[in-house]
Short mmCIF file of C-alpha atoms and ligand atoms in Angstrom, two decimals:
data_model
loop_
_atom_site.label_atom_id
_atom_site.label_comp_id
_atom_site.label_asym_id
_atom_site.label_seq_id
_atom_site.Cartn_x
_atom_site.Cartn_y
_atom_site.Cartn_z
CA MET A 1 -11.61 14.57 -7.31
CA LYS A 2 -11.19 11.06 -8.76
CA LYS A 3 -14.04 8.75 -8.58
CA ALA A 4 -14.14 6.39 -5.55
CA GLY A 5 -12.92 2.85 -6.32
CA CYS A 6 -11.04 3.54 -9.49
CA TYR A 7 -7.47 3.65 -8.17
CA HIS A 8 -5.54 0.28 -7.69
CA PRO A 9 -1.72 1.06 -7.50
CA PRO A 10 0.53 -1.39 -9.05
CA VAL A 11 3.56 -2.58 -7.21
CA ARG A 12 6.60 -1.52 -9.41
CA PHE A 13 9.28 -2.55 -6.96
CA GLN A 14 10.03 -6.01 -5.80
CA ARG A 15 12.03 -5.88 -2.53
CA PHE A 16 10.49 -4.04 0.41
CA LEU A 17 11.67 -3.48 4.05
CA VAL A 18 8.64 -2.84 6.21
CA THR A 19 9.49 -1.67 9.78
CA GLY A 20 6.74 -2.54 12.33
CA GLY A 21 5.22 -5.04 9.90
CA ALA A 22 3.85 -7.07 12.83
CA GLY A 23 1.69 -4.15 14.17
CA PHE A 24 -1.74 -3.04 13.23
CA ILE A 25 -1.23 -1.04 10.02
CA GLY A 26 2.03 -2.69 9.02
CA SER A 27 0.43 -6.10 8.86
CA HIS A 28 -2.28 -4.94 6.55
CA LEU A 29 0.31 -3.41 4.41
CA VAL A 30 2.28 -6.65 4.29
CA ASP A 31 -1.08 -8.59 3.26
CA ARG A 32 -1.21 -6.28 0.14
CA LEU A 33 2.45 -6.35 -0.69
CA LEU A 34 2.47 -10.23 -0.65
CA GLU A 35 -0.66 -10.36 -2.68
CA ALA A 36 0.91 -8.15 -5.25
CA GLY A 37 3.84 -10.53 -5.55
CA ALA A 38 6.52 -8.55 -3.82
CA SER A 39 9.23 -9.86 -1.56
CA VAL A 40 9.01 -8.37 2.04
CA VAL A 41 11.46 -8.21 4.95
CA VAL A 42 9.81 -7.14 8.24
CA ILE A 43 11.72 -5.93 11.29
CA ASP A 44 9.65 -5.65 14.37
CA ASP A 45 10.76 -5.97 18.05
CA PHE A 46 7.43 -7.43 19.35
CA ASN A 47 7.56 -4.94 22.29
CA ASP A 48 4.91 -5.16 24.97
CA TYR A 49 3.19 -1.80 24.56
CA TYR A 50 0.22 -3.96 23.84
CA ASP A 51 -0.01 -7.83 24.05
CA PRO A 52 2.65 -9.15 21.67
CA ALA A 53 0.47 -12.25 21.11
CA ILE A 54 -1.69 -9.88 18.93
CA LYS A 55 1.40 -9.13 16.78
CA ARG A 56 2.29 -12.87 16.63
CA ALA A 57 -1.27 -13.51 15.30
CA ASN A 58 -0.99 -10.75 12.75
CA VAL A 59 2.25 -12.23 11.16
CA ARG A 60 0.91 -15.92 11.33
CA PRO A 61 -0.39 -15.87 7.67
CA HIS A 62 2.74 -14.08 6.34
CA LEU A 63 4.99 -16.79 7.75
CA GLU A 64 3.20 -19.22 5.60
CA GLN A 65 4.86 -17.72 2.55
CA PRO A 66 8.53 -18.11 3.41
CA GLU A 67 9.66 -17.79 -0.20
CA ARG A 68 8.80 -14.10 -0.17
CA TYR A 69 8.58 -13.20 3.44
CA ARG A 70 11.21 -12.97 6.08
CA LEU A 71 10.56 -11.87 9.67
CA VAL A 72 13.50 -10.31 11.70
CA GLU A 73 12.70 -9.87 15.37
CA GLY A 74 14.98 -6.90 16.05
CA ASP A 75 15.08 -3.38 17.09
CA ILE A 76 15.51 -0.47 14.73
CA ARG A 77 17.64 1.24 17.38
CA ASP A 78 20.27 -1.47 16.63
CA ARG A 79 22.32 0.49 14.02
CA ALA A 80 24.49 -2.46 12.92
CA LEU A 81 21.44 -4.75 12.40
CA VAL A 82 19.68 -2.24 10.37
CA GLN A 83 22.64 -1.69 8.09
CA ARG A 84 23.26 -5.44 7.65
CA LEU A 85 19.55 -6.09 6.93
CA ILE A 86 19.11 -3.40 4.11
CA GLU A 87 22.50 -4.31 2.65
CA GLU A 88 21.85 -8.17 2.67
CA SER A 89 18.28 -8.04 1.37
CA GLY A 90 18.87 -5.48 -1.46
CA THR A 91 16.10 -3.49 -0.24
CA GLU A 92 14.55 -1.26 -2.91
CA VAL A 93 11.88 0.42 -0.88
CA VAL A 94 11.76 1.10 2.90
CA ILE A 95 8.34 1.62 4.37
CA HIS A 96 9.05 2.78 7.94
CA LEU A 97 6.09 2.31 10.36
CA ALA A 98 7.97 1.02 13.53
CA ALA A 99 7.38 3.54 16.29
CA ARG A 100 6.20 4.06 19.77
CA ALA A 101 2.72 5.31 18.80
CA GLY A 102 0.74 6.51 21.78
CA VAL A 103 0.37 10.16 22.54
CA ARG A 104 -0.41 9.87 26.31
CA PRO A 105 2.36 7.41 27.10
CA SER A 106 4.79 9.62 25.34
CA VAL A 107 4.19 12.30 28.15
CA GLU A 108 5.22 9.54 30.63
CA ASP A 109 8.28 8.39 28.86
CA PRO A 110 9.62 10.83 26.31
CA PHE A 111 13.11 9.44 26.23
CA LEU A 112 11.69 6.06 24.79
CA TYR A 113 9.85 7.99 22.13
CA GLN A 114 13.01 9.90 21.19
CA THR A 115 15.34 6.95 20.80
CA THR A 116 12.83 4.71 18.89
CA ASN A 117 11.14 7.32 16.62
CA VAL A 118 14.05 9.59 16.01
CA GLU A 119 17.17 7.62 16.29
CA GLY A 120 15.50 4.49 14.85
CA THR A 121 14.49 6.69 11.78
CA LEU A 122 18.00 8.08 11.46
CA ASN A 123 19.35 4.52 11.37
CA LEU A 124 17.06 3.57 8.63
CA LEU A 125 17.73 6.62 6.50
CA ASP A 126 21.39 6.20 6.96
CA ALA A 127 21.43 2.65 6.00
CA ALA A 128 19.04 3.37 3.04
CA ARG A 129 21.29 6.07 1.56
CA ARG A 130 24.44 3.96 1.85
CA HIS A 131 22.87 0.82 0.22
CA GLY A 132 21.10 2.08 -2.73
CA VAL A 133 17.44 2.18 -1.53
CA LYS A 134 15.21 3.83 -4.14
CA ARG A 135 12.39 5.12 -2.12
CA PHE A 136 11.91 5.86 1.68
CA VAL A 137 8.37 6.19 2.93
CA PHE A 138 8.15 7.59 6.55
CA VAL A 139 5.01 7.12 8.49
CA SER A 140 4.24 10.46 10.35
CA SER A 141 1.04 11.53 12.08
CA SER A 142 -1.64 14.25 12.22
CA SER A 143 -0.15 14.94 15.71
CA VAL A 144 2.45 17.01 13.97
CA TYR A 145 -0.22 19.75 13.57
CA GLY A 146 -0.61 20.13 17.24
CA VAL A 147 -3.46 22.55 18.49
CA ASN A 148 -4.20 23.70 15.08
CA ASP A 149 -7.12 26.14 14.78
CA LYS A 150 -7.21 26.26 11.04
CA VAL A 151 -9.14 23.44 9.41
CA PRO A 152 -8.85 21.41 7.47
CA PHE A 153 -5.19 20.72 8.24
CA ALA A 154 -2.99 21.27 5.18
CA GLU A 155 0.49 20.01 4.45
CA ASP A 156 1.93 23.52 4.34
CA ASP A 157 0.40 24.55 7.74
CA PRO A 158 3.08 25.53 10.30
CA ILE A 159 3.98 22.49 12.51
CA LEU A 160 6.12 23.70 15.31
CA ALA A 161 3.38 23.63 17.96
CA ALA A 162 3.66 19.99 18.94
CA ALA A 163 1.30 19.12 21.93
CA SER A 164 3.15 15.94 22.86
CA PRO A 165 6.70 14.39 22.78
CA TYR A 166 5.22 11.81 20.31
CA ALA A 167 4.29 14.62 17.91
CA ALA A 168 7.66 16.17 18.33
CA THR A 169 9.34 12.89 17.34
CA LYS A 170 7.39 12.62 14.16
CA ILE A 171 8.19 16.25 13.26
CA ALA A 172 11.90 15.26 13.74
CA GLY A 173 11.35 12.14 11.50
CA GLU A 174 9.92 14.24 8.71
CA ALA A 175 12.91 16.78 9.03
CA LEU A 176 15.53 13.95 8.93
CA CYS A 177 13.80 12.45 5.61
CA ALA A 178 13.83 16.10 4.06
CA SER A 179 17.61 16.40 4.87
CA PHE A 180 18.60 12.93 3.54
CA SER A 181 16.55 13.65 0.37
CA HIS A 182 18.35 16.87 0.01
CA LEU A 183 21.91 15.59 0.80
CA TYR A 184 21.77 12.14 -0.86
CA GLU A 185 19.25 12.36 -3.51
CA LEU A 186 17.09 9.64 -1.75
CA PRO A 187 13.50 10.26 -2.62
CA SER A 188 11.27 10.23 0.50
CA VAL A 189 7.69 10.61 1.39
CA SER A 190 6.40 11.54 4.83
CA LEU A 191 2.69 10.40 5.17
CA ARG A 192 0.57 11.98 8.04
CA PHE A 193 -1.93 9.35 9.09
CA PHE A 194 -5.10 10.49 10.72
CA THR A 195 -6.53 8.19 13.52
CA VAL A 196 -6.50 4.83 11.83
CA PHE A 197 -9.07 2.08 12.59
CA GLY A 198 -10.25 -1.26 11.29
CA PRO A 199 -9.76 -5.08 12.00
CA ARG A 200 -6.53 -5.73 14.07
CA GLN A 201 -6.63 -2.13 15.45
CA ARG A 202 -4.45 -1.42 18.43
CA PRO A 203 -6.17 -2.37 21.67
CA ASP A 204 -5.34 1.06 23.29
CA LEU A 205 -7.26 3.14 20.56
CA ALA A 206 -10.76 4.63 21.12
CA ILE A 207 -12.80 2.71 18.52
CA ARG A 208 -11.42 -0.74 19.47
CA LYS A 209 -11.65 -0.03 23.20
CA PHE A 210 -15.32 1.26 23.05
CA THR A 211 -16.50 -1.46 20.70
CA GLU A 212 -15.13 -4.25 22.98
CA LEU A 213 -16.44 -2.57 26.16
CA LEU A 214 -19.85 -1.85 24.74
CA ARG A 215 -20.15 -5.52 23.34
CA ALA A 216 -19.39 -6.72 26.84
CA GLY A 217 -22.01 -4.38 28.37
CA LYS A 218 -19.34 -2.38 30.18
CA PRO A 219 -19.19 1.38 30.78
CA ILE A 220 -16.85 3.51 28.76
CA GLN A 221 -14.77 6.65 29.78
CA LEU A 222 -14.92 9.65 27.60
CA TYR A 223 -12.35 12.33 28.07
CA GLY A 224 -13.35 16.11 27.84
CA ASP A 225 -17.10 17.04 26.86
CA GLY A 226 -17.58 14.77 23.80
CA THR A 227 -17.02 17.76 21.40
CA SER A 228 -13.25 16.88 20.51
CA SER A 229 -13.05 15.51 17.03
CA ARG A 230 -10.94 13.03 14.97
CA ASP A 231 -10.65 12.39 11.21
CA TYR A 232 -11.02 8.51 11.52
CA THR A 233 -9.57 6.77 8.57
CA TYR A 234 -10.13 3.21 7.51
CA VAL A 235 -6.99 1.04 7.33
CA ALA A 236 -7.51 -0.25 3.76
CA ASP A 237 -7.72 3.43 2.48
CA ILE A 238 -4.40 4.06 4.36
CA VAL A 239 -2.71 1.07 2.72
CA ARG A 240 -3.90 2.20 -0.76
CA GLY A 241 -2.34 5.55 0.08
CA ILE A 242 0.93 4.11 1.12
CA LEU A 243 1.13 2.01 -1.99
CA ALA A 244 0.44 5.01 -4.10
CA ALA A 245 3.16 6.94 -2.32
CA VAL A 246 5.62 4.25 -3.07
CA GLU A 247 4.98 4.75 -6.78
CA LEU A 248 5.34 8.47 -6.67
CA ASN A 249 7.85 9.87 -9.04
CA SER A 250 9.58 12.53 -7.02
CA ARG A 251 13.21 13.28 -6.35
CA GLY A 252 13.01 15.20 -3.11
CA HIS A 253 10.97 14.87 0.03
CA GLU A 254 7.16 15.09 -0.23
CA ILE A 255 4.45 15.25 2.56
CA PHE A 256 0.95 13.95 2.30
CA ASN A 257 -1.95 13.76 4.63
CA LEU A 258 -3.73 10.45 4.61
CA GLY A 259 -7.02 11.08 6.32
CA ASN A 260 -10.63 10.74 5.72
CA GLY A 261 -11.53 14.53 5.14
CA SER A 262 -14.52 14.19 7.34
CA PRO A 263 -14.20 14.57 11.14
CA THR A 264 -16.42 12.94 13.81
CA THR A 265 -16.91 14.16 17.34
CA LEU A 266 -16.30 11.76 20.21
CA ILE A 267 -19.92 11.71 21.19
CA GLU A 268 -20.96 10.99 17.48
CA LEU A 269 -18.36 8.18 17.32
CA VAL A 270 -19.98 6.61 20.51
CA ARG A 271 -23.55 7.03 19.09
CA THR A 272 -22.18 5.37 15.79
CA ILE A 273 -20.80 2.36 17.52
CA GLU A 274 -24.08 2.13 19.69
CA GLU A 275 -26.12 2.06 16.47
CA VAL A 276 -23.84 -0.63 14.65
CA LEU A 277 -23.99 -2.85 17.93
CA GLY A 278 -27.48 -2.06 18.82
CA VAL A 279 -26.75 -1.05 22.39
CA THR A 280 -26.74 2.00 24.73
CA ALA A 281 -23.54 3.19 26.18
CA ASN A 282 -23.00 3.78 29.90
CA ILE A 283 -20.61 6.75 29.89
CA GLU A 284 -18.32 8.03 32.47
CA TRP A 285 -17.03 11.59 31.76
CA LEU A 286 -13.40 12.40 32.76
CA PRO A 287 -11.24 15.56 32.21
CA THR A 288 -9.23 16.07 29.02
CA GLN A 289 -5.82 14.31 29.00
CA PRO A 290 -2.56 16.05 28.79
CA GLY A 291 -1.08 15.86 25.23
CA ASP A 292 -4.46 15.48 23.48
CA VAL A 293 -5.61 17.89 20.71
CA PRO A 294 -9.16 19.05 20.29
CA ARG A 295 -9.50 18.29 16.63
CA THR A 296 -7.92 16.61 13.67
CA TYR A 297 -9.17 17.15 10.21
CA ALA A 298 -7.23 16.30 7.03
CA ASP A 299 -7.18 18.30 3.72
CA VAL A 300 -6.65 15.33 1.41
CA ARG A 301 -6.59 17.42 -1.89
CA LYS A 302 -2.84 17.17 -2.31
CA ALA A 303 -3.00 13.40 -1.88
CA ASN A 304 -6.00 13.16 -4.21
CA ALA A 305 -4.22 15.11 -6.78
CA ARG A 306 -0.80 13.50 -6.70
CA LEU A 307 -1.49 10.00 -5.38
CA GLY A 308 -5.01 9.50 -6.69
CA TYR A 309 -6.00 8.80 -3.06
CA THR A 310 -9.65 8.91 -2.35
CA PRO A 311 -10.95 7.44 1.05
CA GLN A 312 -13.62 4.85 0.26
CA THR A 313 -14.88 3.54 3.60
CA SER A 314 -17.24 5.54 5.91
CA LEU A 315 -16.86 5.42 9.70
CA ARG A 316 -20.11 3.33 9.98
CA GLU A 317 -18.99 0.85 7.30
CA GLY A 318 -15.58 0.54 8.81
CA ILE A 319 -16.97 -0.06 12.36
CA ALA A 320 -19.31 -2.67 10.91
CA HIS A 321 -16.06 -4.41 9.38
CA MET A 322 -14.46 -4.21 12.66
CA VAL A 323 -17.26 -5.63 14.63
CA ARG A 324 -17.41 -8.59 12.17
CA TRP A 325 -13.74 -9.14 12.73
CA LEU A 326 -14.20 -9.10 16.55
CA ASP A 327 -17.06 -11.56 16.14
CA SER A 328 -14.75 -13.92 14.08
CA GLN A 329 -11.99 -13.50 16.64
CA ALA A 330 -14.37 -14.57 19.54
CA ALA A 331 -15.65 -17.54 17.42
CA ALA A 332 -12.11 -18.76 16.79
CA SER A 333 -10.99 -18.53 20.46
P1 NAD B 401 1.54 -0.72 16.14
O1 NAD B 401 1.96 -0.35 17.58
O2 NAD B 401 0.50 -1.66 16.05
O3 NAD B 401 2.63 -0.96 15.22
C1 NAD B 401 4.03 -0.42 15.43
C2 NAD B 401 4.91 -1.72 15.22
O4 NAD B 401 6.27 -1.22 15.44
C3 NAD B 401 4.57 -2.71 16.37
O5 NAD B 401 4.47 -4.00 15.99
C4 NAD B 401 5.90 -2.60 17.27
O6 NAD B 401 6.27 -3.87 17.94
C5 NAD B 401 6.94 -2.15 16.32
N1 NAD B 401 8.05 -1.50 16.94
C6 NAD B 401 8.03 -0.46 17.85
N2 NAD B 401 9.28 -0.08 18.23
C7 NAD B 401 10.00 -0.80 17.55
C8 NAD B 401 11.47 -0.87 17.45
N3 NAD B 401 12.24 -0.12 18.34
N4 NAD B 401 12.10 -1.86 16.62
C9 NAD B 401 11.25 -2.61 15.89
N5 NAD B 401 9.86 -2.48 15.85
C10 NAD B 401 9.34 -1.72 16.67
O7 NAD B 401 0.99 0.80 15.65
P2 NAD B 401 0.12 1.21 14.44
O8 NAD B 401 -1.10 1.83 14.92
O9 NAD B 401 0.01 0.09 13.34
O10 NAD B 401 1.10 2.39 13.82
C11 NAD B 401 2.04 2.24 12.87
C12 NAD B 401 2.66 3.63 12.44
O11 NAD B 401 1.55 4.44 12.09
C13 NAD B 401 3.39 4.26 13.60
O12 NAD B 401 4.48 4.93 13.06
C14 NAD B 401 2.41 5.35 14.21
O13 NAD B 401 3.01 6.37 14.66
C15 NAD B 401 1.73 5.63 12.84
N6 NAD B 401 0.34 6.17 13.15
C16 NAD B 401 -0.62 5.49 13.59
C17 NAD B 401 -1.98 6.07 13.61
C18 NAD B 401 -3.05 5.17 14.09
O14 NAD B 401 -4.09 5.71 14.38
N7 NAD B 401 -2.90 3.97 14.39
C19 NAD B 401 -2.17 7.44 13.33
C20 NAD B 401 -1.04 8.19 13.00
C21 NAD B 401 0.29 7.51 12.82
#
């Protein structure tokens, strides 16, 4: 394995389209691209899956750099808009993060997930291959592994046992990328993220939710018996992995896990947050939710070998960064 901290990918390309660039992970990616001197167009529909004011706050610093940043408030399901945008902007690299991202809500409304995550991805791929895009990076998810008994999860494990419509849409997205690489020589990469956390994390996700409730002295609800586990991955590590994938020299379609390679059980997660905050949790136990999988655990050897990807931030350090960010938010409001 490469030593931690030694890999800083350069940005070889200049013109990027980032879909979902107002969201949690997308906005961190845009920070890095702008710092690296690239030009970035973002398309985001600011939907109300969570409070759009959070997304407005995420893009505020980017809007202060209008010479290299353009925000398009639009929907990736709008095929004509997507075609026009990629053609007009001379996009070299598409990094496609826009999606309906929750597992449980996808059980409630699978049609919304299908149109956004599958048709939206197809619109982008089609525009990319028509207008000379050089790289297409698709953001997939560890959910594609479904209920996988074999750990750690490796890129060549079978993935046709999706446990939720969300997972099924990500499998479809990967398959579309593979087919467009095959048919049109559009190099593409699918990156399977494992539960991402850090400052600006989506308010519906466990670490953010628990941290805010525990800070406020409120009880938290845990599903199952506390033994389910997740391979929590810090957002800055994920962004380094994305940038390395952009630089990958490959002609076809490649798949990489971007995880931490070190899973944590739900109850260990709560104990870690308690320690960082110096509080004791009041826990209400609830039954497992439909669509949830018992574990995720990334095998990151391929990403390490091909992308130089080495996760650098432990769960405890990441939670401490997140608590400092929540403190700064509270102080500013
Ligand atoms: P997010 O909801 O904060 O970001 C997604 C963004 O996409 C949002 O700003 C949203 O407004 C935008 N969007 C959604 N539908 C759109 C549409 N039709 N048109 C234009 N924009 C649209 O979520 P995130 O956690 O930053 O996730 C980013 C990506 O990473 C998603 O593809 C998600 O599936 C994937 N992912 C996330 C995690 C995680 O733990 N956060 C884990 C695995 C995969």
